[in-house]
Amino acid sequence: MKTPIPKAVVNRLPLYLRRLEYLAAGGTETISSRELAESLGRKDAQVRKDFACFGNFGRPGVGYPVAELITKLRGILGTDHLWRVALVGFGNLGRALVAYKGFQKRAFKIQAVFDADPAKVGRRAGDLVVQSAAEMVPEIRRLGIPMAILAVPAEVAQAAADRCVEAGVVGILNFAPVTLDLPGHVAVNHVDLTLCMEQLSFLASTLSRRAAGP
Amino acid sequence: MKTPIPKAVVNRLPLYLRRLEYLAAGGTETISSRELAESLGRKDAQVRKDFACFGNFGRPGVGYPVAELITKLRGILGTDHLWRVALVGFGNLGRALVAYKGFQKRAFKIQAVFDADPAKVGRRAGDLVVQSAAEMVPEIRRLGIPMAILAVPAEVAQAAADRCVEAGVVGILNFAPVTLDLPGHVAVNHVDLTLCMEQLSFLASTLSRRAAGP
DNA sequence: CGATGTGAATCGTTTCACAGCC
DNA sequence: GGCTGTGAAACGATTCACATCG
């Protein structure tokens, strides 16, 4: 825990957490690095090195205590408390995200929904009501919402992101296919479905080519 | 083009492609590595090294020809032809994906939709009709569909993936929060929304902590 | 023993720096 | 001058191998 946790490790922590929570639900109390690694398609040494980034609470001959690890990981990831989230954009994707059980069951709760289309404003979104994009900045600020999910068209994504930052948001999950330009004190994560499909297209093409012959 | 393209490079190619297509639409004919890099928040040397993986068609003093690069990138990524895709799971996310314009406008077309829930079978999904999961294997095989998108609950994801493979699919985009165990000749890409939020949570926590003090 | 924690070796990626070309 | 292509250096991540501990 002395040195900052490497980026590559951070990306794996949620993966470990998910698996550990599954194991805990099944009653597992300790797990070895090898077992955990194999269930995630990784090497045991990597798991040990990763966990060594924050304290040594594995026990030789036994393994790691599942419950302790979960607590520790949640603390590190910041999911030991609820994050309230604003959803910007109530198109197809936005609607799906509001209804998505995965967020509800975890540490994230969508607490406000905005859209620029007057036809969408006022519509019900789960137990929320879609608000006008014009009210976005004051409303996010009033509620003190720290995170936003952008599910808007590419053309308006940068502008929407700027307004989120203006409203005091510190983290943005962006679904629009553009690279956002934001101040360094705001965290951004990017999910581009088309990009994922293109990467998959490459992999599939390569594997097929290899299978077919040189 | 001699050596296989490094994984890290492949992950950036769709990013380049997207930006280049945007530039081409705006009438740009050549672009320098520096300009391209900066618009994507990267270093110029990286762009040059990346492009050097496949032929040298940048011109010193001028830059890279946008149109040629686009053609080349599409060829490498395998998006120079249409990929027909099967969607498995017609829940909230599935519905959003069917309607998603991003796929339609690119090289991906959803051509069959399956769900295990009898209540959903027969419902319209765009210009398609949801089919029973029982028909999945023969139907995917009959149509010769090479790719599948899994938007099913975690509990059934592995089973659904197995059936996709059985049906001859070579690429799977998995939205379920589980690590799939699949044969090596099948490409997998994983999108886990909760995981993305957790990574964001970590980044936001870290940045806030840094802003607050030591 | 079995399993951790960790230096050391390995591997891959990014960045630098500059020769060569337009 | 501006810009590419590329060795070489710097950096980071992964894997190995083994001393060490319960």
Short mmCIF file of C-alpha atoms (C1' of nucleotides) in Angstrom, two decimals:
data_model
loop_
_atom_site.label_atom_id
_atom_site.label_comp_id
_atom_site.label_asym_id
_atom_site.label_seq_id
_atom_site.Cartn_x
_atom_site.Cartn_y
_atom_site.Cartn_z
CA MET A 1 0.00 0.00 0.00
CA LYS A 2 3.06 2.26 0.09
CA THR A 3 3.41 2.85 -3.63
CA PRO A 4 0.45 3.82 -5.79
CA ILE A 5 -1.28 0.73 -7.20
CA PRO A 6 -0.28 0.08 -10.83
CA LYS A 7 -2.93 0.74 -13.45
CA ALA A 8 -2.89 -2.84 -14.69
CA VAL A 9 -3.60 -4.08 -11.19
CA VAL A 10 -6.47 -1.68 -10.66
CA ASN A 11 -8.13 -2.98 -13.81
CA ARG A 12 -8.09 -6.46 -12.35
CA LEU A 13 -9.35 -5.61 -8.87
CA PRO A 14 -13.03 -5.49 -9.86
CA LEU A 15 -12.55 -8.86 -11.50
CA TYR A 16 -11.14 -10.35 -8.30
CA LEU A 17 -13.87 -8.70 -6.27
CA ARG A 18 -16.62 -10.17 -8.40
CA ARG A 19 -15.20 -13.65 -8.15
CA LEU A 20 -14.58 -13.37 -4.43
CA GLU A 21 -18.13 -12.20 -3.80
CA TYR A 22 -19.37 -15.20 -5.73
CA LEU A 23 -17.17 -17.49 -3.65
CA ALA A 24 -18.26 -15.85 -0.40
CA ALA A 25 -21.89 -16.36 -1.37
CA GLY A 26 -21.09 -20.05 -1.79
CA GLY A 27 -19.60 -20.22 1.68
CA THR A 28 -15.90 -20.29 0.75
CA GLU A 29 -13.79 -18.79 3.53
CA THR A 30 -10.29 -18.97 2.12
CA ILE A 31 -8.91 -19.33 -1.38
CA SER A 32 -5.46 -19.96 -2.79
CA SER A 33 -3.94 -17.73 -5.42
CA ARG A 34 -3.81 -20.66 -7.81
CA GLU A 35 -7.51 -21.48 -7.55
CA LEU A 36 -8.53 -17.86 -7.90
CA ALA A 37 -6.16 -17.33 -10.80
CA GLU A 38 -7.33 -20.35 -12.73
CA SER A 39 -10.99 -19.45 -12.40
CA LEU A 40 -10.17 -16.12 -14.01
CA GLY A 41 -7.82 -17.48 -16.65
CA ARG A 42 -4.68 -15.99 -15.10
CA LYS A 43 -1.45 -17.02 -13.37
CA ASP A 44 -1.17 -17.54 -9.63
CA ALA A 45 1.94 -15.39 -9.32
CA GLN A 46 0.03 -12.48 -10.77
CA VAL A 47 -2.71 -12.80 -8.19
CA ARG A 48 -0.17 -12.85 -5.37
CA LYS A 49 1.72 -9.86 -6.72
CA ASP A 50 -1.52 -7.97 -7.18
CA PHE A 51 -2.67 -8.65 -3.63
CA ALA A 52 0.77 -7.79 -2.30
CA CYS A 53 0.12 -4.21 -3.42
CA PHE A 54 -1.95 -3.73 -0.30
CA GLY A 55 -0.79 -5.51 2.85
CA ASN A 56 0.11 -9.15 3.35
CA PHE A 57 -2.83 -11.05 4.67
CA GLY A 58 -2.43 -14.28 2.80
CA ARG A 59 -1.44 -17.19 5.02
CA PRO A 60 1.14 -19.68 3.69
CA GLY A 61 -0.26 -23.18 3.44
CA VAL A 62 -3.81 -21.84 3.67
CA GLY A 63 -4.54 -19.03 1.23
CA TYR A 64 -6.34 -15.71 1.44
CA PRO A 65 -9.33 -14.97 3.67
CA VAL A 66 -12.16 -14.24 1.27
CA ALA A 67 -14.19 -11.92 3.48
CA GLU A 68 -11.20 -9.75 4.41
CA LEU A 69 -10.16 -9.47 0.80
CA ILE A 70 -13.62 -8.35 -0.21
CA THR A 71 -13.68 -5.64 2.43
CA LYS A 72 -10.21 -4.50 1.46
CA LEU A 73 -11.00 -4.44 -2.25
CA ARG A 74 -14.21 -2.49 -1.75
CA GLY A 75 -12.30 0.04 0.29
CA ILE A 76 -9.68 0.46 -2.39
CA LEU A 77 -12.15 0.65 -5.25
CA GLY A 78 -14.32 3.07 -3.31
CA THR A 79 -17.38 0.87 -3.55
CA ASP A 80 -17.77 0.57 0.19
CA HIS A 81 -20.25 3.40 -0.04
CA LEU A 82 -23.06 4.18 -2.47
CA TRP A 83 -22.23 6.32 -5.47
CA ARG A 84 -25.12 8.42 -6.69
CA VAL A 85 -25.05 8.80 -10.45
CA ALA A 86 -26.63 11.11 -13.01
CA LEU A 87 -27.63 9.63 -16.34
CA VAL A 88 -27.34 12.01 -19.28
CA GLY A 89 -29.24 10.89 -22.37
CA PHE A 90 -32.43 8.85 -22.33
CA GLY A 91 -32.19 7.11 -25.70
CA ASN A 92 -32.17 3.35 -26.16
CA LEU A 93 -29.00 2.87 -24.21
CA GLY A 94 -30.03 5.28 -21.48
CA ARG A 95 -33.29 3.42 -20.92
CA ALA A 96 -31.43 0.14 -20.68
CA LEU A 97 -28.99 1.56 -18.15
CA VAL A 98 -31.74 2.90 -15.90
CA ALA A 99 -33.27 -0.54 -15.79
CA TYR A 100 -29.96 -2.37 -15.48
CA LYS A 101 -30.00 -4.56 -12.39
CA GLY A 102 -26.22 -4.73 -12.20
CA PHE A 103 -25.92 -1.12 -11.04
CA GLN A 104 -28.78 -1.39 -8.58
CA LYS A 105 -27.28 -4.45 -6.95
CA ARG A 106 -23.90 -2.78 -6.62
CA ALA A 107 -22.66 0.47 -5.23
CA PHE A 108 -24.21 2.64 -7.93
CA LYS A 109 -27.61 4.26 -7.99
CA ILE A 110 -28.92 6.45 -10.78
CA GLN A 111 -30.58 9.38 -9.07
CA ALA A 112 -31.32 11.79 -11.88
CA VAL A 113 -31.94 11.47 -15.61
CA PHE A 114 -31.56 14.22 -18.17
CA ASP A 115 -32.32 14.58 -21.86
CA ALA A 116 -32.30 17.49 -24.26
CA ASP A 117 -35.32 16.25 -26.22
CA PRO A 118 -38.49 17.98 -24.90
CA ALA A 119 -40.49 14.93 -25.97
CA LYS A 120 -38.57 12.82 -23.48
CA VAL A 121 -38.65 15.27 -20.60
CA GLY A 122 -41.27 14.30 -18.05
CA ARG A 123 -41.31 10.63 -19.00
CA ARG A 124 -40.90 8.08 -16.27
CA ALA A 125 -37.55 6.33 -15.92
CA GLY A 126 -37.97 3.66 -13.27
CA ASP A 127 -38.91 5.65 -10.18
CA LEU A 128 -37.42 8.83 -11.62
CA VAL A 129 -38.67 11.42 -14.09
CA VAL A 130 -36.59 12.62 -17.01
CA GLN A 131 -35.54 16.23 -16.51
CA SER A 132 -34.59 18.83 -19.08
CA ALA A 133 -30.92 19.12 -19.98
CA ALA A 134 -31.24 22.82 -19.23
CA GLU A 135 -31.65 22.01 -15.54
CA MET A 136 -28.69 19.66 -15.53
CA VAL A 137 -25.96 21.82 -14.03
CA PRO A 138 -27.96 23.31 -11.14
CA GLU A 139 -29.73 20.03 -10.43
CA ILE A 140 -26.59 17.90 -10.31
CA ARG A 141 -24.95 20.50 -8.14
CA ARG A 142 -27.97 20.78 -5.84
CA LEU A 143 -28.05 17.01 -5.31
CA GLY A 144 -24.27 16.85 -5.00
CA ILE A 145 -24.11 13.96 -7.47
CA PRO A 146 -20.46 12.96 -8.00
CA MET A 147 -20.69 10.76 -11.12
CA ALA A 148 -22.30 10.88 -14.52
CA ILE A 149 -23.00 8.38 -17.26
CA LEU A 150 -23.01 9.88 -20.73
CA ALA A 151 -25.32 8.09 -23.13
CA VAL A 152 -25.73 10.87 -25.66
CA PRO A 153 -24.94 11.19 -29.39
CA ALA A 154 -21.31 11.76 -30.28
CA GLU A 155 -21.92 15.31 -31.51
CA VAL A 156 -23.02 16.59 -28.12
CA ALA A 157 -20.90 14.39 -25.87
CA GLN A 158 -18.09 16.89 -25.28
CA ALA A 159 -20.56 19.67 -24.47
CA ALA A 160 -22.49 17.41 -22.11
CA ALA A 161 -19.27 16.34 -20.42
CA ASP A 162 -18.23 19.96 -19.96
CA ARG A 163 -21.52 20.70 -18.24
CA CYS A 164 -21.07 17.69 -15.97
CA VAL A 165 -17.69 18.99 -14.92
CA GLU A 166 -19.15 22.44 -14.42
CA ALA A 167 -21.71 20.84 -12.12
CA GLY A 168 -18.95 19.34 -10.00
CA VAL A 169 -18.93 15.76 -11.20
CA VAL A 170 -15.63 13.92 -10.53
CA GLY A 171 -16.16 10.80 -12.66
CA ILE A 172 -17.68 10.23 -16.09
CA LEU A 173 -18.51 6.99 -17.84
CA ASN A 174 -18.73 7.86 -21.51
CA PHE A 175 -20.62 5.73 -24.01
CA ALA A 176 -20.30 8.19 -26.89
CA PRO A 177 -17.74 7.33 -29.58
CA VAL A 178 -15.52 10.34 -29.02
CA THR A 179 -12.36 10.99 -27.02
CA LEU A 180 -13.33 13.51 -24.37
CA ASP A 181 -11.03 16.36 -23.48
CA LEU A 182 -11.41 17.01 -19.77
CA PRO A 183 -9.49 18.58 -16.87
CA GLY A 184 -7.12 16.28 -15.02
CA HIS A 185 -9.11 16.25 -11.81
CA VAL A 186 -12.01 14.44 -13.48
CA ALA A 187 -11.84 10.68 -14.00
CA VAL A 188 -13.11 9.29 -17.28
CA ASN A 189 -13.81 5.78 -18.42
CA HIS A 190 -14.81 5.00 -21.93
CA VAL A 191 -17.08 2.29 -23.29
CA ASP A 192 -17.41 2.20 -27.04
CA LEU A 193 -19.52 -0.71 -28.23
CA THR A 194 -18.56 -0.34 -31.88
CA LEU A 195 -14.92 -0.26 -30.91
CA CYS A 196 -15.36 -3.47 -28.95
CA MET A 197 -16.94 -5.10 -31.96
CA GLU A 198 -14.10 -3.96 -34.19
CA GLN A 199 -11.52 -5.42 -31.84
CA LEU A 200 -13.51 -8.61 -31.85
CA SER A 201 -13.68 -8.50 -35.63
CA PHE A 202 -9.89 -8.35 -35.77
CA LEU A 203 -9.46 -11.23 -33.35
CA ALA A 204 -12.02 -13.37 -35.14
CA SER A 205 -10.47 -12.61 -38.52
CA THR A 206 -7.02 -13.48 -37.27
CA LEU A 207 -8.11 -16.71 -35.62
CA SER A 208 -10.07 -17.80 -38.69
CA ARG A 209 -7.13 -17.00 -40.92
CA ARG A 210 -4.85 -19.04 -38.66
CA ALA A 211 -7.31 -21.94 -38.65
CA ALA A 212 -7.63 -21.85 -42.44
CA GLY A 213 -3.86 -22.04 -42.95
CA PRO A 214 -0.90 -19.69 -43.49
CA MET B 1 3.31 -6.23 -41.65
CA LYS B 2 5.90 -9.00 -41.19
CA THR B 3 5.43 -9.64 -37.50
CA PRO B 4 1.99 -10.08 -35.96
CA ILE B 5 0.56 -6.77 -34.79
CA PRO B 6 1.01 -6.25 -31.03
CA LYS B 7 -2.12 -6.47 -28.91
CA ALA B 8 -1.74 -2.95 -27.59
CA VAL B 9 -1.64 -1.63 -31.14
CA VAL B 10 -4.73 -3.55 -32.20
CA ASN B 11 -6.66 -2.00 -29.35
CA ARG B 12 -5.85 1.44 -30.71
CA LEU B 13 -6.61 0.78 -34.37
CA PRO B 14 -10.38 1.24 -34.03
CA LEU B 15 -9.67 4.51 -32.26
CA TYR B 16 -7.53 5.73 -35.15
CA LEU B 17 -10.09 4.52 -37.65
CA ARG B 18 -12.90 6.41 -36.00
CA ARG B 19 -10.93 9.64 -35.92
CA LEU B 20 -9.72 9.24 -39.48
CA GLU B 21 -13.25 8.65 -40.75
CA TYR B 22 -14.31 11.81 -39.00
CA LEU B 23 -11.45 13.72 -40.62
CA ALA B 24 -12.20 12.25 -44.03
CA ALA B 25 -15.83 13.33 -43.69
CA GLY B 26 -14.55 16.84 -43.05
CA GLY B 27 -12.46 16.77 -46.22
CA THR B 28 -9.02 16.27 -44.66
CA GLU B 29 -6.72 14.42 -47.05
CA THR B 30 -3.53 14.07 -45.04
CA ILE B 31 -2.75 14.22 -41.34
CA SER B 32 0.46 14.32 -39.35
CA SER B 33 1.14 11.88 -36.55
CA ARG B 34 1.29 14.77 -34.12
CA GLU B 35 -2.13 16.14 -34.99
CA LEU B 36 -3.74 12.73 -34.90
CA ALA B 37 -2.02 11.84 -31.65
CA GLU B 38 -3.04 15.04 -29.89
CA SER B 39 -6.67 14.71 -30.89
CA LEU B 40 -6.68 11.30 -29.23
CA GLY B 41 -4.63 12.32 -26.21
CA ARG B 42 -1.54 10.32 -27.19
CA LYS B 43 2.07 10.82 -28.30
CA ASP B 44 3.07 11.27 -31.93
CA ALA B 45 5.80 8.65 -31.76
CA GLN B 46 3.25 6.08 -30.74
CA VAL B 47 1.07 6.81 -33.74
CA ARG B 48 4.04 6.47 -36.09
CA LYS B 49 5.20 3.21 -34.49
CA ASP B 50 1.68 1.87 -34.65
CA PHE B 51 1.26 2.71 -38.32
CA ALA B 52 4.70 1.31 -39.07
CA CYS B 53 3.32 -2.12 -38.15
CA PHE B 54 1.76 -2.27 -41.59
CA GLY B 55 3.73 -0.69 -44.46
CA ASN B 56 5.26 2.76 -44.69
CA PHE B 57 2.91 5.09 -46.45
CA GLY B 58 3.48 8.22 -44.47
CA ARG B 59 5.30 10.94 -46.39
CA PRO B 60 7.96 13.00 -44.57
CA GLY B 61 7.07 16.68 -44.49
CA VAL B 62 3.47 15.90 -45.38
CA GLY B 63 1.91 13.25 -43.16
CA TYR B 64 -0.33 10.23 -43.76
CA PRO B 65 -2.95 9.95 -46.50
CA VAL B 66 -6.25 9.67 -44.64
CA ALA B 67 -8.18 7.69 -47.24
CA GLU B 68 -5.47 5.08 -47.69
CA LEU B 69 -5.11 4.65 -43.95
CA ILE B 70 -8.83 4.10 -43.58
CA THR B 71 -8.86 1.41 -46.25
CA LYS B 72 -5.84 -0.25 -44.72
CA LEU B 73 -7.25 -0.17 -41.20
CA ARG B 74 -10.59 -1.59 -42.29
CA GLY B 75 -8.79 -4.41 -44.01
CA ILE B 76 -6.75 -5.23 -40.93
CA LEU B 77 -9.68 -5.00 -38.54
CA GLY B 78 -11.85 -7.06 -40.85
CA THR B 79 -14.52 -4.39 -41.10
CA ASP B 80 -14.21 -4.07 -44.86
CA HIS B 81 -17.09 -6.49 -45.08
CA LEU B 82 -20.37 -6.80 -43.18
CA TRP B 83 -20.41 -9.03 -40.11
CA ARG B 84 -23.75 -10.63 -39.45
CA VAL B 85 -24.39 -10.98 -35.73
CA ALA B 86 -26.72 -12.99 -33.52
CA LEU B 87 -28.05 -11.34 -30.39
CA VAL B 88 -28.64 -13.68 -27.47
CA GLY B 89 -30.84 -12.24 -24.75
CA PHE B 90 -33.62 -9.72 -25.31
CA GLY B 91 -33.70 -8.01 -21.95
CA ASN B 92 -33.18 -4.30 -21.42
CA LEU B 93 -29.68 -4.34 -22.78
CA GLY B 94 -30.59 -6.59 -25.70
CA ARG B 95 -33.36 -4.26 -26.78
CA ALA B 96 -31.02 -1.30 -26.65
CA LEU B 97 -28.42 -3.11 -28.72
CA VAL B 98 -30.92 -4.04 -31.44
CA ALA B 99 -31.86 -0.41 -31.77
CA TYR B 100 -28.30 0.89 -31.47
CA LYS B 101 -27.46 3.04 -34.49
CA GLY B 102 -23.74 2.60 -34.02
CA PHE B 103 -23.80 -1.02 -35.17
CA GLN B 104 -26.10 -0.34 -38.09
CA LYS B 105 -23.89 2.44 -39.38
CA ARG B 106 -20.81 0.27 -39.17
CA ALA B 107 -19.87 -3.17 -40.36
CA PHE B 108 -22.18 -5.04 -37.98
CA LYS B 109 -25.74 -6.13 -38.54
CA ILE B 110 -27.83 -8.05 -36.05
CA GLN B 111 -29.62 -10.70 -38.06
CA ALA B 112 -31.19 -12.94 -35.46
CA VAL B 113 -32.39 -12.47 -31.88
CA PHE B 114 -32.90 -15.23 -29.33
CA ASP B 115 -34.32 -15.41 -25.84
CA ALA B 116 -35.18 -18.26 -23.50
CA ASP B 117 -38.24 -16.53 -22.06
CA PRO B 118 -41.38 -17.76 -23.90
CA ALA B 119 -43.04 -14.43 -23.18
CA LYS B 120 -40.42 -12.67 -25.26
CA VAL B 121 -40.37 -15.13 -28.17
CA GLY B 122 -42.34 -13.79 -31.11
CA ARG B 123 -41.97 -10.15 -30.13
CA ARG B 124 -40.68 -7.73 -32.73
CA ALA B 125 -37.09 -6.52 -32.46
CA GLY B 126 -36.63 -3.87 -35.10
CA ASP B 127 -37.31 -5.71 -38.34
CA LEU B 128 -36.62 -9.06 -36.70
CA VAL B 129 -38.65 -11.38 -34.53
CA VAL B 130 -37.32 -12.87 -31.30
CA GLN B 131 -36.79 -16.61 -31.67
CA SER B 132 -36.71 -19.28 -29.03
CA ALA B 133 -33.35 -20.13 -27.49
CA ALA B 134 -34.11 -23.74 -28.34
CA GLU B 135 -33.73 -22.92 -32.04
CA MET B 136 -30.50 -21.07 -31.51
CA VAL B 137 -27.93 -23.65 -32.54
CA PRO B 138 -29.59 -24.84 -35.75
CA GLU B 139 -30.68 -21.33 -36.73
CA ILE B 140 -27.27 -19.71 -36.26
CA ARG B 141 -25.72 -22.58 -38.14
CA ARG B 142 -28.29 -22.40 -40.94
CA LEU B 143 -27.70 -18.68 -41.43
CA GLY B 144 -23.94 -19.10 -41.07
CA ILE B 145 -23.75 -16.25 -38.59
CA PRO B 146 -20.15 -15.82 -37.40
CA MET B 147 -20.56 -13.58 -34.36
CA ALA B 148 -22.73 -13.40 -31.29
CA ILE B 149 -23.50 -10.80 -28.66
CA LEU B 150 -24.35 -12.23 -25.27
CA ALA B 151 -26.73 -10.06 -23.27
CA VAL B 152 -28.00 -12.71 -20.89
CA PRO B 153 -27.91 -13.10 -17.09
CA ALA B 154 -24.62 -14.22 -15.59
CA GLU B 155 -25.99 -17.61 -14.53
CA VAL B 156 -26.68 -18.76 -18.08
CA ALA B 157 -23.86 -16.95 -19.90
CA GLN B 158 -21.44 -19.87 -20.03
CA ALA B 159 -24.13 -22.24 -21.31
CA ALA B 160 -25.25 -19.73 -23.94
CA ALA B 161 -21.65 -19.20 -25.02
CA ASP B 162 -21.14 -22.94 -25.34
CA ARG B 163 -24.14 -23.18 -27.62
CA CYS B 164 -22.86 -20.31 -29.74
CA VAL B 165 -19.58 -22.13 -30.19
CA GLU B 166 -21.46 -25.31 -30.99
CA ALA B 167 -23.32 -23.37 -33.68
CA GLY B 168 -20.03 -22.35 -35.27
CA VAL B 169 -19.64 -18.79 -34.05
CA VAL B 170 -16.05 -17.49 -34.10
CA GLY B 171 -16.44 -14.33 -32.07
CA ILE B 172 -18.41 -13.47 -28.94
CA LEU B 173 -19.02 -10.12 -27.30
CA ASN B 174 -19.99 -10.89 -23.73
CA PHE B 175 -21.93 -8.45 -21.57
CA ALA B 176 -22.51 -10.88 -18.72
CA PRO B 177 -20.35 -10.39 -15.61
CA VAL B 178 -18.56 -13.74 -15.81
CA THR B 179 -15.25 -14.89 -17.23
CA LEU B 180 -16.13 -17.27 -20.05
CA ASP B 181 -14.17 -20.45 -20.57
CA LEU B 182 -14.01 -21.09 -24.32
CA PRO B 183 -11.87 -22.98 -26.84
CA GLY B 184 -8.89 -21.09 -28.24
CA HIS B 185 -10.28 -20.80 -31.74
CA VAL B 186 -13.10 -18.55 -30.57
CA ALA B 187 -12.45 -14.85 -29.99
CA VAL B 188 -14.02 -13.22 -26.96
CA ASN B 189 -14.37 -9.64 -25.92
CA HIS B 190 -15.81 -8.65 -22.61
CA VAL B 191 -17.83 -5.62 -21.62
CA ASP B 192 -18.81 -5.41 -18.00
CA LEU B 193 -20.62 -2.22 -17.13
CA THR B 194 -20.37 -2.66 -13.39
CA LEU B 195 -16.68 -3.34 -13.71
CA CYS B 196 -16.26 -0.12 -15.68
CA MET B 197 -18.06 1.78 -12.97
CA GLU B 198 -15.86 0.24 -10.30
CA GLN B 199 -12.72 1.24 -12.15
CA LEU B 200 -14.16 4.72 -12.45
CA SER B 201 -14.98 4.68 -8.77
CA PHE B 202 -11.35 3.93 -7.97
CA LEU B 203 -10.06 6.68 -10.23
CA ALA B 204 -12.53 9.22 -8.90
CA SER B 205 -11.72 8.27 -5.29
CA THR B 206 -8.01 8.58 -5.94
CA LEU B 207 -8.29 11.92 -7.69
CA SER B 208 -10.55 13.33 -5.01
CA ARG B 209 -8.20 12.13 -2.30
CA ARG B 210 -5.28 13.75 -4.09
CA ALA B 211 -7.21 17.00 -4.49
CA ALA B 212 -8.20 17.00 -0.82
CA GLY B 213 -4.70 16.68 0.57
CA PRO B 214 -1.63 14.39 0.80
"C1'" DC C 1 3.87 -30.40 2.85
"C1'" DG C 2 1.15 -26.46 0.50
"C1'" DA C 3 0.93 -21.86 -0.27
"C1'" DT C 4 2.67 -17.10 0.36
"C1'" DG C 5 5.77 -13.17 -0.73
"C1'" DT C 6 9.34 -11.47 -3.56
"C1'" DG C 7 13.89 -10.67 -5.97
"C1'" DA C 8 15.39 -11.52 -10.54
"C1'" DA C 9 14.63 -12.52 -15.32
"C1'" DT C 10 11.69 -11.89 -19.13
"C1'" DC C 11 8.69 -9.84 -22.04
"C1'" DG C 12 6.05 -6.09 -24.07
"C1'" DT C 13 5.07 -1.20 -24.51
"C1'" DT C 14 6.10 3.61 -24.58
"C1'" DT C 15 9.03 7.35 -25.17
"C1'" DC C 16 13.14 9.57 -26.73
"C1'" DA C 17 16.17 11.24 -30.09
"C1'" DC C 18 17.82 11.70 -34.43
"C1'" DA C 19 19.08 10.39 -39.30
"C1'" DG C 20 16.91 10.86 -43.64
"C1'" DC C 21 13.47 12.57 -46.75
"C1'" DC C 22 10.16 16.01 -48.73
"C1'" DG D 1 11.33 24.04 -42.15
"C1'" DG D 2 8.23 19.98 -41.06
"C1'" DC D 3 7.55 15.21 -40.73
"C1'" DT D 4 8.43 10.20 -41.11
"C1'" DG D 5 10.68 5.86 -39.69
"C1'" DT D 6 13.38 3.61 -36.34
"C1'" DG D 7 17.15 2.08 -33.31
"C1'" DA D 8 17.95 2.57 -28.45
"C1'" DA D 9 16.65 3.74 -23.87
"C1'" DA D 10 13.25 3.82 -20.31
"C1'" DC D 11 9.45 2.07 -18.34
"C1'" DG D 12 6.00 -1.20 -16.85
"C1'" DA D 13 3.95 -5.65 -16.46
"C1'" DT D 14 4.30 -10.64 -16.31
"C1'" DT D 15 6.39 -14.81 -15.21
"C1'" DC D 16 9.77 -17.60 -12.96
"C1'" DA D 17 11.97 -19.62 -9.09
"C1'" DC D 18 12.78 -20.11 -4.55
"C1'" DA D 19 13.40 -18.85 0.34
"C1'" DT D 20 10.16 -18.77 3.95
"C1'" DC D 21 6.38 -19.62 6.87
"C1'" DG D 22 2.16 -22.01 9.05
#
